[in-house]
PDB file of C-alpha atoms in Angstrom:
ATOM      1  CA  UNK A 261       0.011 -21.456  -6.370  1.00 58.00           C
ATOM      2  CA  UNK A 262       2.965 -20.617  -8.694  1.00 80.00           C
ATOM      3  CA  UNK A 263       2.222 -21.628 -12.341  1.00 88.00           C
ATOM      4  CA  UNK A 264       5.095 -23.391 -13.818  1.00 88.00           C
ATOM      5  CA  UNK A 265       3.715 -25.024 -17.015  1.00 93.00           C
ATOM      6  CA  UNK A 266       1.528 -24.319 -19.801  1.00 93.00           C
ATOM      7  CA  UNK A 267      -0.886 -26.931 -18.980  1.00 95.00           C
ATOM      8  CA  UNK A 268      -1.446 -25.298 -15.435  1.00 96.00           C
ATOM      9  CA  UNK A 269      -1.758 -21.892 -17.230  1.00 96.00           C
ATOM     10  CA  UNK A 270      -4.558 -23.381 -19.463  1.00 97.00           C
ATOM     11  CA  UNK A 271      -6.403 -25.044 -16.688  1.00 97.00           C
ATOM     12  CA  UNK A 272      -6.507 -21.819 -14.806  1.00 97.00           C
ATOM     13  CA  UNK A 273      -7.816 -20.161 -17.998  1.00 98.00           C
ATOM     14  CA  UNK A 274     -10.387 -22.280 -18.518  1.00 98.00           C
ATOM     15  CA  UNK A 275     -11.675 -22.343 -15.025  1.00 98.00           C
ATOM     16  CA  UNK A 276     -11.640 -18.556 -14.860  1.00 98.00           C
ATOM     17  CA  UNK A 277     -13.570 -18.255 -18.079  1.00 98.00           C
ATOM     18  CA  UNK A 278     -16.277 -20.766 -16.615  1.00 98.00           C
ATOM     19  CA  UNK A 279     -16.307 -18.638 -13.542  1.00 97.00           C
ATOM     20  CA  UNK A 280     -17.021 -15.442 -15.878  1.00 97.00           C
ATOM     21  CA  UNK A 281     -19.627 -17.223 -17.556  1.00 97.00           C
ATOM     22  CA  UNK A 282     -21.417 -18.135 -14.386  1.00 96.00           C
ATOM     23  CA  UNK A 283     -21.179 -14.575 -13.140  1.00 95.00           C
ATOM     24  CA  UNK A 284     -22.280 -13.194 -16.425  1.00 93.00           C
ATOM     25  CA  UNK A 285     -25.524 -15.239 -16.094  1.00 91.00           C
ATOM     26  CA  UNK A 286     -26.257 -13.769 -12.620  1.00 90.00           C
ATOM     27  CA  UNK A 287     -25.428 -10.337 -14.052  1.00 86.00           C
ATOM     28  CA  UNK A 288     -27.870 -10.809 -17.004  1.00 83.00           C
ATOM     29  CA  UNK A 289     -30.585 -11.835 -14.645  1.00 83.00           C
ATOM     30  CA  UNK A 290     -29.932  -8.753 -12.547  1.00 78.00           C
ATOM     31  CA  UNK A 291     -30.138  -6.690 -15.663  1.00 72.00           C
ATOM     32  CA  UNK A 292     -33.336  -8.102 -16.695  1.00 67.00           C
ATOM     33  CA  UNK A 293     -35.040  -6.414 -13.572  1.00 67.00           C
ATOM     34  CA  UNK A 294     -36.957  -3.379 -14.874  1.00 62.00           C
ATOM     35  CA  UNK A 295     -34.886  -0.736 -12.917  1.00 58.00           C
ATOM     36  CA  UNK A 296     -31.451   0.608 -14.402  1.00 51.00           C
ATOM     37  CA  UNK A 297     -29.900   1.158 -10.892  1.00 51.00           C
ATOM     38  CA  UNK A 298     -30.435  -2.455  -9.766  1.00 58.00           C
ATOM     39  CA  UNK A 299     -28.569  -3.875 -12.918  1.00 62.00           C
ATOM     40  CA  UNK A 300     -25.631  -1.614 -12.501  1.00 72.00           C
ATOM     41  CA  UNK A 301     -25.198  -2.197  -8.935  1.00 77.00           C
ATOM     42  CA  UNK A 302     -25.148  -5.584  -9.371  1.00 81.00           C
ATOM     43  CA  UNK A 303     -22.462  -5.490 -12.171  1.00 82.00           C
ATOM     44  CA  UNK A 304     -20.413  -3.619  -9.582  1.00 86.00           C
ATOM     45  CA  UNK A 305     -20.868  -5.978  -6.781  1.00 90.00           C
ATOM     46  CA  UNK A 306     -20.333  -9.028  -9.178  1.00 92.00           C
ATOM     47  CA  UNK A 307     -17.038  -7.485 -10.596  1.00 91.00           C
ATOM     48  CA  UNK A 308     -15.745  -6.534  -7.077  1.00 92.00           C
ATOM     49  CA  UNK A 309     -15.996 -10.384  -6.243  1.00 94.00           C
ATOM     50  CA  UNK A 310     -14.856 -11.750  -9.808  1.00 95.00           C
ATOM     51  CA  UNK A 311     -12.041  -9.757 -10.673  1.00 94.00           C
ATOM     52  CA  UNK A 312      -9.919 -10.627  -7.306  1.00 95.00           C
ATOM     53  CA  UNK A 313     -10.765 -14.222  -7.894  1.00 96.00           C
ATOM     54  CA  UNK A 314      -9.424 -14.100 -11.305  1.00 96.00           C
ATOM     55  CA  UNK A 315      -6.177 -12.376  -9.986  1.00 95.00           C
ATOM     56  CA  UNK A 316      -5.951 -14.901  -7.219  1.00 96.00           C
ATOM     57  CA  UNK A 317      -6.300 -17.949  -9.538  1.00 97.00           C
ATOM     58  CA  UNK A 318      -3.413 -16.684 -11.691  1.00 96.00           C
ATOM     59  CA  UNK A 319      -1.360 -15.906  -8.428  1.00 94.00           C
ATOM     60  CA  UNK A 320      -1.640 -12.047  -9.338  1.00 95.00           C
ATOM     61  CA  UNK A 321      -3.401 -10.648  -6.206  1.00 93.00           C
ATOM     62  CA  UNK A 322      -1.640  -8.061  -4.205  1.00 92.00           C
ATOM     63  CA  UNK A 323      -0.863 -10.409  -1.258  1.00 93.00           C
ATOM     64  CA  UNK A 324       0.603 -12.882  -3.641  1.00 93.00           C
ATOM     65  CA  UNK A 325       2.692 -10.567  -5.534  1.00 93.00           C
ATOM     66  CA  UNK A 326       4.104  -8.955  -2.278  1.00 92.00           C
ATOM     67  CA  UNK A 327       5.541 -12.387  -1.442  1.00 91.00           C
ATOM     68  CA  UNK A 328       7.476 -12.374  -4.599  1.00 90.00           C
ATOM     69  CA  UNK A 329      11.099 -11.103  -4.812  1.00 89.00           C
ATOM     70  CA  UNK A 330      11.545  -7.514  -6.022  1.00 92.00           C
ATOM     71  CA  UNK A 331      12.690  -8.520  -9.682  1.00 90.00           C
ATOM     72  CA  UNK A 332       9.804 -10.556 -10.160  1.00 88.00           C
ATOM     73  CA  UNK A 333       7.256  -7.943  -8.858  1.00 89.00           C
ATOM     74  CA  UNK A 334       8.784  -5.395 -11.114  1.00 91.00           C
ATOM     75  CA  UNK A 335       8.450  -7.864 -14.119  1.00 91.00           C
ATOM     76  CA  UNK A 336       4.919  -8.322 -13.113  1.00 92.00           C
ATOM     77  CA  UNK A 337       3.853  -4.508 -12.994  1.00 89.00           C
ATOM     78  CA  UNK A 338       5.738  -3.675 -16.326  1.00 91.00           C
ATOM     79  CA  UNK A 339       3.850  -6.507 -17.984  1.00 90.00           C
ATOM     80  CA  UNK A 340       0.613  -5.447 -16.379  1.00 89.00           C
ATOM     81  CA  UNK A 341       1.180  -1.973 -17.779  1.00 85.00           C
ATOM     82  CA  UNK A 342       1.878  -3.323 -21.255  1.00 83.00           C
ATOM     83  CA  UNK A 343      -1.330  -5.338 -21.421  1.00 79.00           C
ATOM     84  CA  UNK A 344      -3.039  -2.217 -20.141  1.00 77.00           C
ATOM     85  CA  UNK A 345      -4.421  -3.783 -16.685  1.00 82.00           C
ATOM     86  CA  UNK A 346      -5.456  -1.423 -14.331  1.00 80.00           C
ATOM     87  CA  UNK A 347      -6.661  -4.377 -12.085  1.00 86.00           C
ATOM     88  CA  UNK A 348      -3.634  -7.087 -11.894  1.00 89.00           C
ATOM     89  CA  UNK A 349      -1.777  -6.902  -8.694  1.00 84.00           C
ATOM     90  CA  UNK A 350      -3.918  -3.955  -7.239  1.00 84.00           C
ATOM     91  CA  UNK A 351      -6.701  -3.847  -4.937  1.00 84.00           C
ATOM     92  CA  UNK A 352     -10.151  -3.919  -6.808  1.00 88.00           C
ATOM     93  CA  UNK A 353     -12.184  -0.999  -5.537  1.00 85.00           C
ATOM     94  CA  UNK A 354     -15.398   0.408  -6.630  1.00 86.00           C
ATOM     95  CA  UNK A 355     -13.840   3.086  -8.653  1.00 85.00           C
ATOM     96  CA  UNK A 356     -11.522   0.581 -10.514  1.00 81.00           C
ATOM     97  CA  UNK A 357     -14.808  -1.470 -11.252  1.00 82.00           C
ATOM     98  CA  UNK A 358     -16.706   1.777 -12.452  1.00 77.00           C
ATOM     99  CA  UNK A 359     -13.709   2.602 -14.825  1.00 77.00           C
ATOM    100  CA  UNK A 360     -13.987  -0.980 -16.215  1.00 74.00           C
ATOM    101  CA  UNK A 361     -17.652  -0.446 -16.801  1.00 71.00           C
ATOM    102  CA  UNK A 362     -17.051   2.706 -18.172  1.00 73.00           C
ATOM    103  CA  UNK A 363     -14.923   1.229 -20.925  1.00 66.00           C
ATOM    104  CA  UNK A 364     -18.060  -0.601 -22.080  1.00 62.00           C
ATOM    105  CA  UNK A 365     -20.150   2.618 -21.412  1.00 59.00           C
ATOM    106  CA  UNK A 366     -22.376   2.376 -24.681  1.00 43.00           C
ATOM    107  CA  UNK A 367     -23.442  -1.068 -23.518  1.00 47.00           C
ATOM    108  CA  UNK A 368     -24.172   0.300 -19.962  1.00 48.00           C
ATOM    109  CA  UNK A 369     -26.379   3.187 -21.384  1.00 49.00           C
ATOM    110  CA  UNK A 370     -28.253   0.997 -23.590  1.00 48.00           C
ATOM    111  CA  UNK A 371     -28.751  -1.569 -20.984  1.00 49.00           C
ATOM    112  CA  UNK A 372     -29.991   1.180 -18.582  1.00 52.00           C
ATOM    113  CA  UNK A 373     -32.371   2.898 -21.271  1.00 49.00           C
ATOM    114  CA  UNK A 374     -33.686  -0.622 -22.224  1.00 47.00           C
ATOM    115  CA  UNK A 375     -34.615  -1.507 -18.801  1.00 51.00           C
ATOM    116  CA  UNK A 376     -37.546   0.871 -18.822  1.00 51.00           C
ATOM    117  CA  UNK A 377     -38.946  -0.588 -21.998  1.00 50.00           C
ATOM    118  CA  UNK A 378     -41.813  -3.180 -20.812  1.00 55.00           C
ATOM    119  CA  UNK A 379     -41.065  -6.690 -21.713  1.00 56.00           C
ATOM    120  CA  UNK A 380     -38.696  -6.521 -24.520  1.00 55.00           C
ATOM    121  CA  UNK A 381     -36.466  -4.102 -22.708  1.00 56.00           C
ATOM    122  CA  UNK A 382     -35.957  -6.599 -19.942  1.00 61.00           C
ATOM    123  CA  UNK A 383     -34.952  -9.051 -22.554  1.00 62.00           C
ATOM    124  CA  UNK A 384     -32.453  -6.626 -24.002  1.00 65.00           C
ATOM    125  CA  UNK A 385     -31.222  -5.387 -20.581  1.00 68.00           C
ATOM    126  CA  UNK A 386     -30.391  -9.074 -19.722  1.00 72.00           C
ATOM    127  CA  UNK A 387     -28.556  -9.963 -22.798  1.00 77.00           C
ATOM    128  CA  UNK A 388     -26.598  -6.718 -22.659  1.00 79.00           C
ATOM    129  CA  UNK A 389     -25.944  -7.365 -18.958  1.00 80.00           C
ATOM    130  CA  UNK A 390     -24.698 -10.986 -19.709  1.00 87.00           C
ATOM    131  CA  UNK A 391     -22.470  -9.739 -22.802  1.00 86.00           C
ATOM    132  CA  UNK A 392     -21.109  -6.779 -20.874  1.00 86.00           C
ATOM    133  CA  UNK A 393     -19.932  -9.084 -17.791  1.00 89.00           C
ATOM    134  CA  UNK A 394     -18.614 -11.823 -20.134  1.00 93.00           C
ATOM    135  CA  UNK A 395     -16.626  -9.077 -22.108  1.00 90.00           C
ATOM    136  CA  UNK A 396     -15.161  -7.395 -19.012  1.00 90.00           C
ATOM    137  CA  UNK A 397     -14.384 -10.763 -17.104  1.00 94.00           C
ATOM    138  CA  UNK A 398     -13.072 -12.506 -20.115  1.00 95.00           C
ATOM    139  CA  UNK A 399     -10.837  -9.422 -21.166  1.00 93.00           C
ATOM    140  CA  UNK A 400      -9.372  -9.528 -17.570  1.00 94.00           C
ATOM    141  CA  UNK A 401      -8.717 -13.451 -17.951  1.00 96.00           C
ATOM    142  CA  UNK A 402      -6.710 -12.774 -20.974  1.00 96.00           C
ATOM    143  CA  UNK A 403      -4.910 -10.146 -19.431  1.00 94.00           C
ATOM    144  CA  UNK A 404      -3.873 -12.323 -16.681  1.00 95.00           C
ATOM    145  CA  UNK A 405      -3.207 -15.170 -19.142  1.00 96.00           C
ATOM    146  CA  UNK A 406      -1.049 -12.997 -21.326  1.00 94.00           C
ATOM    147  CA  UNK A 407       1.191 -11.859 -18.485  1.00 94.00           C
ATOM    148  CA  UNK A 408       1.670 -15.138 -16.964  1.00 94.00           C
ATOM    149  CA  UNK A 409       2.610 -16.679 -20.515  1.00 94.00           C
ATOM    150  CA  UNK A 410       5.077 -13.722 -20.987  1.00 91.00           C
ATOM    151  CA  UNK A 411       6.733 -14.865 -17.447  1.00 90.00           C
ATOM    152  CA  UNK A 412       6.853 -18.366 -18.453  1.00 90.00           C
ATOM    153  CA  UNK A 413       8.475 -17.322 -21.845  1.00 88.00           C
ATOM    154  CA  UNK A 414      11.175 -15.312 -20.032  1.00 82.00           C
ATOM    155  CA  UNK A 415      12.006 -18.040 -17.323  1.00 63.00           C
ATOM    156  CA  UNK A 416      14.989 -19.946 -18.173  1.00 50.00           C
ATOM    157  CA  UNK A 417      14.457 -23.804 -17.648  1.00 49.00           C
ATOM    158  CA  UNK A 418      16.678 -25.258 -15.007  1.00 46.00           C
ATOM    159  CA  UNK A 419      19.313 -27.680 -16.220  1.00 42.00           C
ATOM    160  CA  UNK A 420      19.878 -31.098 -14.722  1.00 45.00           C
ATOM    161  CA  UNK A 421      23.278 -32.296 -14.430  1.00 46.00           C
ATOM    162  CA  UNK A 422      24.290 -34.805 -17.115  1.00 43.00           C
TER     163      UNK A 422
END
């Protein structure tokens, strides 16, 4: 779907933020399990599914971008670099997801350590798992939003004959 209006862009942004919240709840529940490896594996799995869905919603997955003309493709990749995205327009791999998780590394380490503390550790791990997923997911939503917003700003509206 080609986004042509600000209203469409806002609708997609809101839809994606709701999707992020749902996945963050799942990540929080997985992080409450008292084994650090379980939570991190769940985070990777969730992000491997979530990030491409966000790209697709904004029309920024690799297949959608390949269908565009060369000038628009180039503009997308330049803008993706300017917003600092390693995910827009690229295949989302385990390595890409691990790099995104590494960006919030302190939370990941605390979450892993907390998972071994009885009772309260599960609550802390769950809360951090939720917060981390929400942060990574919403950051990607905002990168996609910003990129499409820039494209909408540079497009010249078509004129209708008077």
